[in-house]
Backbone as CSV, one residue per row, in Angstrom:
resi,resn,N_x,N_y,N_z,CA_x,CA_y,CA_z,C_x,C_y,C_z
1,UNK,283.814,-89.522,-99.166,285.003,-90.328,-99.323,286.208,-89.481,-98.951
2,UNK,287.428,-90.221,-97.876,288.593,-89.524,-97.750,289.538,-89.930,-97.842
3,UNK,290.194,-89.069,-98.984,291.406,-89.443,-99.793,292.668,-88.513,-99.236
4,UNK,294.057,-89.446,-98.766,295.256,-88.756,-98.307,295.430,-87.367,-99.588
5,UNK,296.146,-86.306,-98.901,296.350,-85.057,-99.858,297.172,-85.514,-100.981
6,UNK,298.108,-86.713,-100.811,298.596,-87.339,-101.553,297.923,-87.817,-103.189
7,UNK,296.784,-88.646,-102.630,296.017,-89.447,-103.325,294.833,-88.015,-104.057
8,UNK,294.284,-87.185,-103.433,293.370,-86.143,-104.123,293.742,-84.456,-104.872
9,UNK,295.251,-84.725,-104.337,295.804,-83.354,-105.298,295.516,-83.640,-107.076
10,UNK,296.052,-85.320,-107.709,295.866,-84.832,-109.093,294.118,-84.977,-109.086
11,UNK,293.452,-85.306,-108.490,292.102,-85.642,-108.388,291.258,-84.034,-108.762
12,UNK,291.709,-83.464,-107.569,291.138,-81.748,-107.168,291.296,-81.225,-108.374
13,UNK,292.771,-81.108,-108.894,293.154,-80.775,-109.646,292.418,-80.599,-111.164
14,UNK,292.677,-81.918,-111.275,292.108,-82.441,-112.392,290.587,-82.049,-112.550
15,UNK,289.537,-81.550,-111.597,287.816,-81.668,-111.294,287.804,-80.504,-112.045
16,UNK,289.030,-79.141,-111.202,288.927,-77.869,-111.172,289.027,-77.647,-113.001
17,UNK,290.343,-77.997,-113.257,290.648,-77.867,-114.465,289.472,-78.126,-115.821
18,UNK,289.114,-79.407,-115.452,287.522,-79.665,-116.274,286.383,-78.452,-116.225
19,UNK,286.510,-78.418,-114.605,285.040,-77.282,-114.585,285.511,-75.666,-115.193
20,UNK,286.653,-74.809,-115.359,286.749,-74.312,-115.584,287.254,-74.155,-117.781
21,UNK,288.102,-75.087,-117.597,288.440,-74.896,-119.228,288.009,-76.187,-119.860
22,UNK,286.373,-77.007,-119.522,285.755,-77.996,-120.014,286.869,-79.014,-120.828
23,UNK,288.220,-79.415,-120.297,288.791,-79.977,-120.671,288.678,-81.682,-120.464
24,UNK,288.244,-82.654,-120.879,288.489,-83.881,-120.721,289.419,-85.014,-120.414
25,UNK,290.632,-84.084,-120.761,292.057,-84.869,-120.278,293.088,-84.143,-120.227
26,UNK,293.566,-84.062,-118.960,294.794,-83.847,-118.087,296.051,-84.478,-118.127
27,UNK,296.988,-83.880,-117.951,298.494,-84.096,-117.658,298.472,-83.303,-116.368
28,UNK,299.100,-83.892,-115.294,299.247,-83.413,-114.051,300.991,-83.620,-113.562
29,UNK,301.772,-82.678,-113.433,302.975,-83.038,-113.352,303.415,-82.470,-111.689
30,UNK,303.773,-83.223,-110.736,304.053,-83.385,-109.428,305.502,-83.374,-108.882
31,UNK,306.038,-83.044,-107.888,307.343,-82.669,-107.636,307.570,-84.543,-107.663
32,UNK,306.847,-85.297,-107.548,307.053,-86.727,-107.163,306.246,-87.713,-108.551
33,UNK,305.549,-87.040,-109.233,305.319,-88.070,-110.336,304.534,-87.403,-111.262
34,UNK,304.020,-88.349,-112.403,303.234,-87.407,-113.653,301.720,-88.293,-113.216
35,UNK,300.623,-87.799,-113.918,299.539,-88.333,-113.710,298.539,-88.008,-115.188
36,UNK,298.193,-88.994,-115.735,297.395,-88.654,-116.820,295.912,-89.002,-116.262
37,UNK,295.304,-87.914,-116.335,293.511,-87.819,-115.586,292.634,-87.776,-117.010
38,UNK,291.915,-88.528,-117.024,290.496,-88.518,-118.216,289.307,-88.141,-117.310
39,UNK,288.295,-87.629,-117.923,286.925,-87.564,-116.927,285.822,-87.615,-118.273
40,UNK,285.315,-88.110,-118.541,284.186,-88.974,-119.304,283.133,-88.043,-119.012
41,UNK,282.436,-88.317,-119.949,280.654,-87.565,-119.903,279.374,-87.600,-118.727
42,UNK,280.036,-88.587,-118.129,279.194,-88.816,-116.595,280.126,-88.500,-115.153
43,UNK,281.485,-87.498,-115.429,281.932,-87.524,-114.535,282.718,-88.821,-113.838
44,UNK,282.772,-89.635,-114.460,283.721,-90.925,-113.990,285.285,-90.834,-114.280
45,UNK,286.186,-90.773,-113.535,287.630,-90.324,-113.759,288.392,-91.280,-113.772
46,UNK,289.381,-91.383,-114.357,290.335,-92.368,-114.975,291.553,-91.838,-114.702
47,UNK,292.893,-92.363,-113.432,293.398,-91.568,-113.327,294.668,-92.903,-113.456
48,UNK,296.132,-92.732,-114.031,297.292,-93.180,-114.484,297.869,-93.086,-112.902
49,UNK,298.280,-94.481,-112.597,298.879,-94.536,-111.457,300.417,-95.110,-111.661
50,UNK,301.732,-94.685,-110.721,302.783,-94.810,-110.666,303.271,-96.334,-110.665
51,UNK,303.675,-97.001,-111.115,304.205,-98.498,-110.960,304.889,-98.423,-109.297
52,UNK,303.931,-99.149,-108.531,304.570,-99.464,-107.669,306.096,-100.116,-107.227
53,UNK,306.661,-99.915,-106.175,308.008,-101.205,-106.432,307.949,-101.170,-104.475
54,UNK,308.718,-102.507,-104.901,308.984,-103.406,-103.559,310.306,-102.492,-102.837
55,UNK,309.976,-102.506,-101.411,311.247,-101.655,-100.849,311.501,-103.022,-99.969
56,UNK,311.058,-103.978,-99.463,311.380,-105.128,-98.688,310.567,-106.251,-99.456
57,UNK,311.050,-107.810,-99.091,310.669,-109.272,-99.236,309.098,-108.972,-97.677
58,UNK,308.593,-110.411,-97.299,308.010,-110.520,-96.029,308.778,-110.267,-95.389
59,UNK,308.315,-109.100,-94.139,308.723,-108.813,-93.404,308.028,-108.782,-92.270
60,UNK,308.158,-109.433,-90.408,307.250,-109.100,-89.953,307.187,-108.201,-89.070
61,UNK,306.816,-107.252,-88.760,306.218,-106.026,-87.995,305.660,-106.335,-86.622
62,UNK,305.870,-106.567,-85.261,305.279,-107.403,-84.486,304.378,-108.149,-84.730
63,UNK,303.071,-108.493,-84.843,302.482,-109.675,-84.463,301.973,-109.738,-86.553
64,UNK,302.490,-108.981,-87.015,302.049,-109.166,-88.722,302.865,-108.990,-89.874
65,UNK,303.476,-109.854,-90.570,303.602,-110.174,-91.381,303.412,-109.397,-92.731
66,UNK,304.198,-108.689,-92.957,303.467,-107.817,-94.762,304.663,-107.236,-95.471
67,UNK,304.609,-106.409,-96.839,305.452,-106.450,-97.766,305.260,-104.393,-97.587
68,UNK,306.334,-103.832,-97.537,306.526,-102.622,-97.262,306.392,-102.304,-98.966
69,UNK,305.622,-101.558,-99.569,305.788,-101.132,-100.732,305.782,-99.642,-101.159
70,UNK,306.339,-98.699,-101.856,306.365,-97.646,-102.433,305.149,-97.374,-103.877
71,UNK,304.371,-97.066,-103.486,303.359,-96.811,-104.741,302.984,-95.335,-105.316
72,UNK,304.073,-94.418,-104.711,304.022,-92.850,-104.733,303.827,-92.244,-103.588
73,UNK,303.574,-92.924,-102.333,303.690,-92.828,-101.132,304.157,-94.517,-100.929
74,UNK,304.291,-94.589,-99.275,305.108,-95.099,-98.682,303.801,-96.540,-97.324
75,UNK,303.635,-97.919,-98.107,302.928,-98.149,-97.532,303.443,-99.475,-97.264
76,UNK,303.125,-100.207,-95.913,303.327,-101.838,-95.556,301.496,-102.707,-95.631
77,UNK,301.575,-103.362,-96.372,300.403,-104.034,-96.801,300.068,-105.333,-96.235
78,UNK,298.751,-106.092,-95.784,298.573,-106.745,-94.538,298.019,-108.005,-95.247
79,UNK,297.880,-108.889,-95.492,296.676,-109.453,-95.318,296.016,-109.724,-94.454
80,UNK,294.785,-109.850,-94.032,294.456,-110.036,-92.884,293.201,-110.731,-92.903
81,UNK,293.492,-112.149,-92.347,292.608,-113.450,-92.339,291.252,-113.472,-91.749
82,UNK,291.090,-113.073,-90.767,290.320,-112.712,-89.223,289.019,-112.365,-90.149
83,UNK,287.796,-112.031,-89.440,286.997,-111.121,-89.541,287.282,-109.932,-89.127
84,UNK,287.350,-108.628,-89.851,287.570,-107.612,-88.913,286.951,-107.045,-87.908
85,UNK,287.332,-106.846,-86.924,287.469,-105.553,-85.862,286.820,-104.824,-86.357
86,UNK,286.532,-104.064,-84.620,285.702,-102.479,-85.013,286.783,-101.815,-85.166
87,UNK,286.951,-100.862,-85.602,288.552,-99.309,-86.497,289.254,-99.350,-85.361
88,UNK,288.647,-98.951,-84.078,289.390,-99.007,-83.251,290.881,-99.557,-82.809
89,UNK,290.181,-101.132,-83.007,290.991,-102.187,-82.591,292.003,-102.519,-83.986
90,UNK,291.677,-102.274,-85.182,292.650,-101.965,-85.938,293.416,-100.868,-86.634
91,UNK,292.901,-99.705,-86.024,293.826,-98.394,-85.533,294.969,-98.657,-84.618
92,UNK,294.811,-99.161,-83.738,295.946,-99.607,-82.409,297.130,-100.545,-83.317
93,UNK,296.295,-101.332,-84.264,297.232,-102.355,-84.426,298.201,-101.652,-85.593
94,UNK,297.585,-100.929,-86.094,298.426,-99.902,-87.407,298.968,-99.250,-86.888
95,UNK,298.871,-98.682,-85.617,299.234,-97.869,-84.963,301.151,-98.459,-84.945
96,UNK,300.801,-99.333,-84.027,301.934,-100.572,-83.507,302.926,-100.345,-84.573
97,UNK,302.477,-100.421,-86.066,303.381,-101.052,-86.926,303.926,-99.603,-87.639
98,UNK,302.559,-98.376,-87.040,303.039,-97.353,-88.127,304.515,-96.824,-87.447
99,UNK,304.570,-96.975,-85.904,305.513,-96.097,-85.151,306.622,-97.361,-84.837
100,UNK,306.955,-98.379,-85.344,308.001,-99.166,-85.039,309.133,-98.700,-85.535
101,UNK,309.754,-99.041,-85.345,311.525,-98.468,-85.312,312.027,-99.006,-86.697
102,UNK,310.938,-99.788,-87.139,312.228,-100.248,-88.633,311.424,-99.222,-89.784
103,UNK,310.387,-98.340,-89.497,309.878,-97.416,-90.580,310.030,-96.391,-89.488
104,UNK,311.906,-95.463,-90.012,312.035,-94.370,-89.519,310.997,-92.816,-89.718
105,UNK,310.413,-92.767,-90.594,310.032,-91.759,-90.992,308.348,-92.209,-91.011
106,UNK,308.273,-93.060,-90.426,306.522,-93.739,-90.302,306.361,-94.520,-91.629
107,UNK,305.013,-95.058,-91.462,304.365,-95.833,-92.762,302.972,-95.305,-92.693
108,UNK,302.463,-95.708,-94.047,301.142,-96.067,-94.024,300.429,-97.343,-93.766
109,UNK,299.479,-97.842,-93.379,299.489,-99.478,-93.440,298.237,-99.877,-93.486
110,UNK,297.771,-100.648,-94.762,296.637,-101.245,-95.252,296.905,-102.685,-95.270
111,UNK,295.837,-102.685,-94.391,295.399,-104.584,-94.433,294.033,-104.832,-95.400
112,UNK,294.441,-105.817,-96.035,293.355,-106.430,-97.428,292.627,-108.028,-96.917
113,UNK,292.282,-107.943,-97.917,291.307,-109.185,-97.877,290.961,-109.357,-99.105
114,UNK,291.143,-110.531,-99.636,291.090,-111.385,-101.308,289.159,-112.074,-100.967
115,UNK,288.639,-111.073,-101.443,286.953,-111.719,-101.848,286.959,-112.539,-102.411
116,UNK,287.414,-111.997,-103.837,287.442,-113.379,-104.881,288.536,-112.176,-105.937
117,UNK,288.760,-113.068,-107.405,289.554,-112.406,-108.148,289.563,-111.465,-108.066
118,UNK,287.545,-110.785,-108.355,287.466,-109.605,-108.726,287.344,-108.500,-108.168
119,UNK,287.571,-108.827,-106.291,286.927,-107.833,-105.517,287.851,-108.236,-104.097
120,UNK,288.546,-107.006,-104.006,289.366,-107.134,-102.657,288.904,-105.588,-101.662
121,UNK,288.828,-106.384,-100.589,288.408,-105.047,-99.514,289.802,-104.497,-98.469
122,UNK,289.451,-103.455,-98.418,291.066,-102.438,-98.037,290.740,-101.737,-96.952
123,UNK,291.110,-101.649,-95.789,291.423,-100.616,-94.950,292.759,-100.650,-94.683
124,UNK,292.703,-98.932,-94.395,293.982,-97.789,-94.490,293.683,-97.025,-93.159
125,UNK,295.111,-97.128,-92.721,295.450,-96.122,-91.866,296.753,-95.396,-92.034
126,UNK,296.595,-93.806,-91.902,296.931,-93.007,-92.994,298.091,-92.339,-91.547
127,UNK,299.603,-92.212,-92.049,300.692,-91.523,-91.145,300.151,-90.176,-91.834
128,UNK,300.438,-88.996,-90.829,299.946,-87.866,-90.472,298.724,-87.899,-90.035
129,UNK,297.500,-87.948,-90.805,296.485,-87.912,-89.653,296.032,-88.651,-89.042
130,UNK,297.025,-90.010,-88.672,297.163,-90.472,-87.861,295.268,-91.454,-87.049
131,UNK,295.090,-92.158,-88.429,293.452,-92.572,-88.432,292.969,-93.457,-89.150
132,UNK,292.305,-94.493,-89.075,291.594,-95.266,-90.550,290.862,-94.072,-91.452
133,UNK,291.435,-94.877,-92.800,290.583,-93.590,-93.691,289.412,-94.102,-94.791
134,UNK,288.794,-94.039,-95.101,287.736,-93.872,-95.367,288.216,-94.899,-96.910
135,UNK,289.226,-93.952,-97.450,289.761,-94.780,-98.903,291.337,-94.114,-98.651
136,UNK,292.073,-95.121,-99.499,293.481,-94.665,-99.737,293.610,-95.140,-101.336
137,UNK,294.156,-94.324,-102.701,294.158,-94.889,-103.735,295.748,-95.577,-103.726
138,UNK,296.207,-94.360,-103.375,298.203,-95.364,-103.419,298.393,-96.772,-102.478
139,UNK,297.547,-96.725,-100.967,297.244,-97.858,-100.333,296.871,-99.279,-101.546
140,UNK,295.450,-98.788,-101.791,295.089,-99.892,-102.375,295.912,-99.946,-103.659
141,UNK,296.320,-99.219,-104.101,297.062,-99.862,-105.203,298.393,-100.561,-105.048
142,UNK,298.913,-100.424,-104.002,300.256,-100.987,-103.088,299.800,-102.782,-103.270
143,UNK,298.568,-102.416,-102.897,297.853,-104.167,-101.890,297.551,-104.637,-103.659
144,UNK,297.006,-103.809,-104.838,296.534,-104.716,-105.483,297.791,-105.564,-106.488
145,UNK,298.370,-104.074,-106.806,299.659,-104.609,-107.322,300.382,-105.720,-106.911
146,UNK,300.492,-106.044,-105.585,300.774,-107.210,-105.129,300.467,-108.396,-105.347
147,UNK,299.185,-108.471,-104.998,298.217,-109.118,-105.269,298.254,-109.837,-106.639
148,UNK,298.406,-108.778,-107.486,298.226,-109.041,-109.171,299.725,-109.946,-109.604
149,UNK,300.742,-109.517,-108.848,302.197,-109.604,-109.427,301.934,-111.769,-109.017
150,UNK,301.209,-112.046,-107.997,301.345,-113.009,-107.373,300.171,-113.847,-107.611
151,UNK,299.752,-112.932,-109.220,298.469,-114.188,-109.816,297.489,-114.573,-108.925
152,UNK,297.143,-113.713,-107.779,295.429,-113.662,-106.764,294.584,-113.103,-106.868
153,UNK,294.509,-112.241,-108.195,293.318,-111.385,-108.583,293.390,-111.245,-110.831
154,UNK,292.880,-111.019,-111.070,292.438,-110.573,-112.215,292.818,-109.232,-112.473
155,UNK,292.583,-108.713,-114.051,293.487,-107.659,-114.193,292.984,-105.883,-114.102
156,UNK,291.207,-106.671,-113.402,290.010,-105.424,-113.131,290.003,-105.754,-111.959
157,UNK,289.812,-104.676,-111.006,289.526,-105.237,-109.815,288.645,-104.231,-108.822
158,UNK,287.819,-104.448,-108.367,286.782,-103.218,-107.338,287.186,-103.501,-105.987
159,UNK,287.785,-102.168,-105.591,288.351,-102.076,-104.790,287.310,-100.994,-103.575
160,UNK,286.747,-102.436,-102.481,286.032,-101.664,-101.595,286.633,-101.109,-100.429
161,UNK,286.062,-100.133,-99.841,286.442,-98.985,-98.967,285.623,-98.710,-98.542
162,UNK,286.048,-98.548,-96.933,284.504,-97.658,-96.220,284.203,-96.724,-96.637
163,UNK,285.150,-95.834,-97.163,284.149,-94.545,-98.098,283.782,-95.369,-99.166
164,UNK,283.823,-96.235,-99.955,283.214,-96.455,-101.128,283.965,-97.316,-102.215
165,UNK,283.396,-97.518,-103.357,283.788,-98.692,-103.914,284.866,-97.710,-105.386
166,UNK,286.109,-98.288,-105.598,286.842,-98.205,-106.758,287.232,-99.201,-107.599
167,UNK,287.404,-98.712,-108.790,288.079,-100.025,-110.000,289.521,-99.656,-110.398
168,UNK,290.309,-100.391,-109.995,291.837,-100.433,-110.655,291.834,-101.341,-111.771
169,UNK,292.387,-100.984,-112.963,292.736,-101.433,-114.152,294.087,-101.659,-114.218
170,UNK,294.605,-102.710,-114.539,296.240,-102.871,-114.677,296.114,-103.304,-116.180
171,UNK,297.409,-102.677,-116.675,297.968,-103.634,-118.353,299.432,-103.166,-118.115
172,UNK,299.744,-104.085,-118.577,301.430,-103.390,-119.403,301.819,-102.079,-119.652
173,UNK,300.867,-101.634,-120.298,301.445,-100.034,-120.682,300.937,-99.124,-119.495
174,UNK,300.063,-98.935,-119.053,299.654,-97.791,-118.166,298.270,-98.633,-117.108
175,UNK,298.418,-98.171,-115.835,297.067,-98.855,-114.422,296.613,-97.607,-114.491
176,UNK,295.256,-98.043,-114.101,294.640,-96.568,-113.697,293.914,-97.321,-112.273
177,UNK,293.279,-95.947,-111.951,292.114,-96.213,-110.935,290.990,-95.289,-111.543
178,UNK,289.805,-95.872,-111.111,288.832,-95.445,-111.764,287.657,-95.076,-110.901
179,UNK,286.898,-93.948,-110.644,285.756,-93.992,-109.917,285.266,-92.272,-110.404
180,UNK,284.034,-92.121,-109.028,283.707,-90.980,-108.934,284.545,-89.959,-108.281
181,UNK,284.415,-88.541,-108.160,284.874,-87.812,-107.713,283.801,-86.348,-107.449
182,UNK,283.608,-85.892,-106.424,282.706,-84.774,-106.564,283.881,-83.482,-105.610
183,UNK,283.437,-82.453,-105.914,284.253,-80.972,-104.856,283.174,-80.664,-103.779
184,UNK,283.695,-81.288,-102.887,282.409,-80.964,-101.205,282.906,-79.775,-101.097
185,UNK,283.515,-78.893,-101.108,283.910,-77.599,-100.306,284.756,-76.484,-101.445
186,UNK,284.538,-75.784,-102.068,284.962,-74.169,-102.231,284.861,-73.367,-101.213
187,UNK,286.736,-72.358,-101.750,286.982,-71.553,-101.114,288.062,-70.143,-101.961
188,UNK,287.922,-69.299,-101.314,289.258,-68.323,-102.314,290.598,-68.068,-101.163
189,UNK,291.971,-68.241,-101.902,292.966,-67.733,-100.888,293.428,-66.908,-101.425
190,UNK,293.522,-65.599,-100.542,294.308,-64.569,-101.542,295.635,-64.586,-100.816
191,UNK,296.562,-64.643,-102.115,297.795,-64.798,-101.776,298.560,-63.443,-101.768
192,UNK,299.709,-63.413,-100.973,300.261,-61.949,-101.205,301.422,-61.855,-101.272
């Protein structure tokens, strides 16, 4: 699964911290937000996500239509009716919308699809590396929040991804996202 550096710093973070001082719950504090991380007895992580907010109404982007939202990064959210495309053909089209002139500094841009209440499917294509990604958590939480504010989903929701499947929890007091997490790669940097 590939998560923007955005979306897997309190993640990493949070794995390292467990494996070393067997701690179960985290406070993660970020030049850009706080993050409260749980990790449970089977490794399942529970992580406190930022209240999204609206930076535009519908807006359309050449040939699409979507709501530019701030969810701790910076994303325009799609619906998208169609059957999808191979990545390709909706790489080009993210492409289109990531480099348009009314998102000076780029976007991110996830197009969704409403399954049913409980299950919406997400692809992300991610500004800087410049690619569909595998998963985006601030993406999909951009699209669900939406979603939720506008009474089209329920207040659990599994959120699929070509890397893999997640659960966002919304209430009043605190959303999380919820899934697995494993460390593919150790390394040491010595700093000087």
């Amino acid at each position: 699964d590939t998560l923007s550096l955005h979306d897997a710093l309190p993640i990493c973070v949070g794995l390292i911290l467990n494996k070393l001082y067997k701690t179960k719950s985290v406070l993660i504090n970020t030049s850009s937000a706080h993050y409260r991380m749980i990790i449970d007895s089977n490794k399942l992580i529970k992580i406190s996500l930022i209240k999204p907010v609206y930076k535009t109404n519908l807006i359309k982007i050449g040939k699409h239509s979507g709501y530019y939202i701030d969810s701790g990064a910076k994303h325009f959210i799609i619906e998208y009716k169609n059957d999808w495309p191979n990545n390709n053909i909706l790489e080009q089209e993210a492409r289109l919308i990531r480099y348009d002139s009314y998102f000076t500094k780029g976007i991110n841009v996830n197009f969704y699809k409403v399954i049913n209440r409980n299950n919406i499917e997400i692809k992300t294509y991610e500004k800087g590396i410049e690619k569909m990604m595998n998963s985006c958590a601030s993406g999909s939480y951009a699209c669900i929040h939406h979603l939720y504010n506008n009474k089209k989903i329920n207040d659990k929701v599994t959120v699929i991804n070509d890397g893999g499947n997640a659960e966002i929890i919304l209430s009043k007091a605190e959303d999380f996202i919820v899934g697995y997490a494993v460390i593919d790669y150790k390394a040491k940097l010595e700093v000087k």
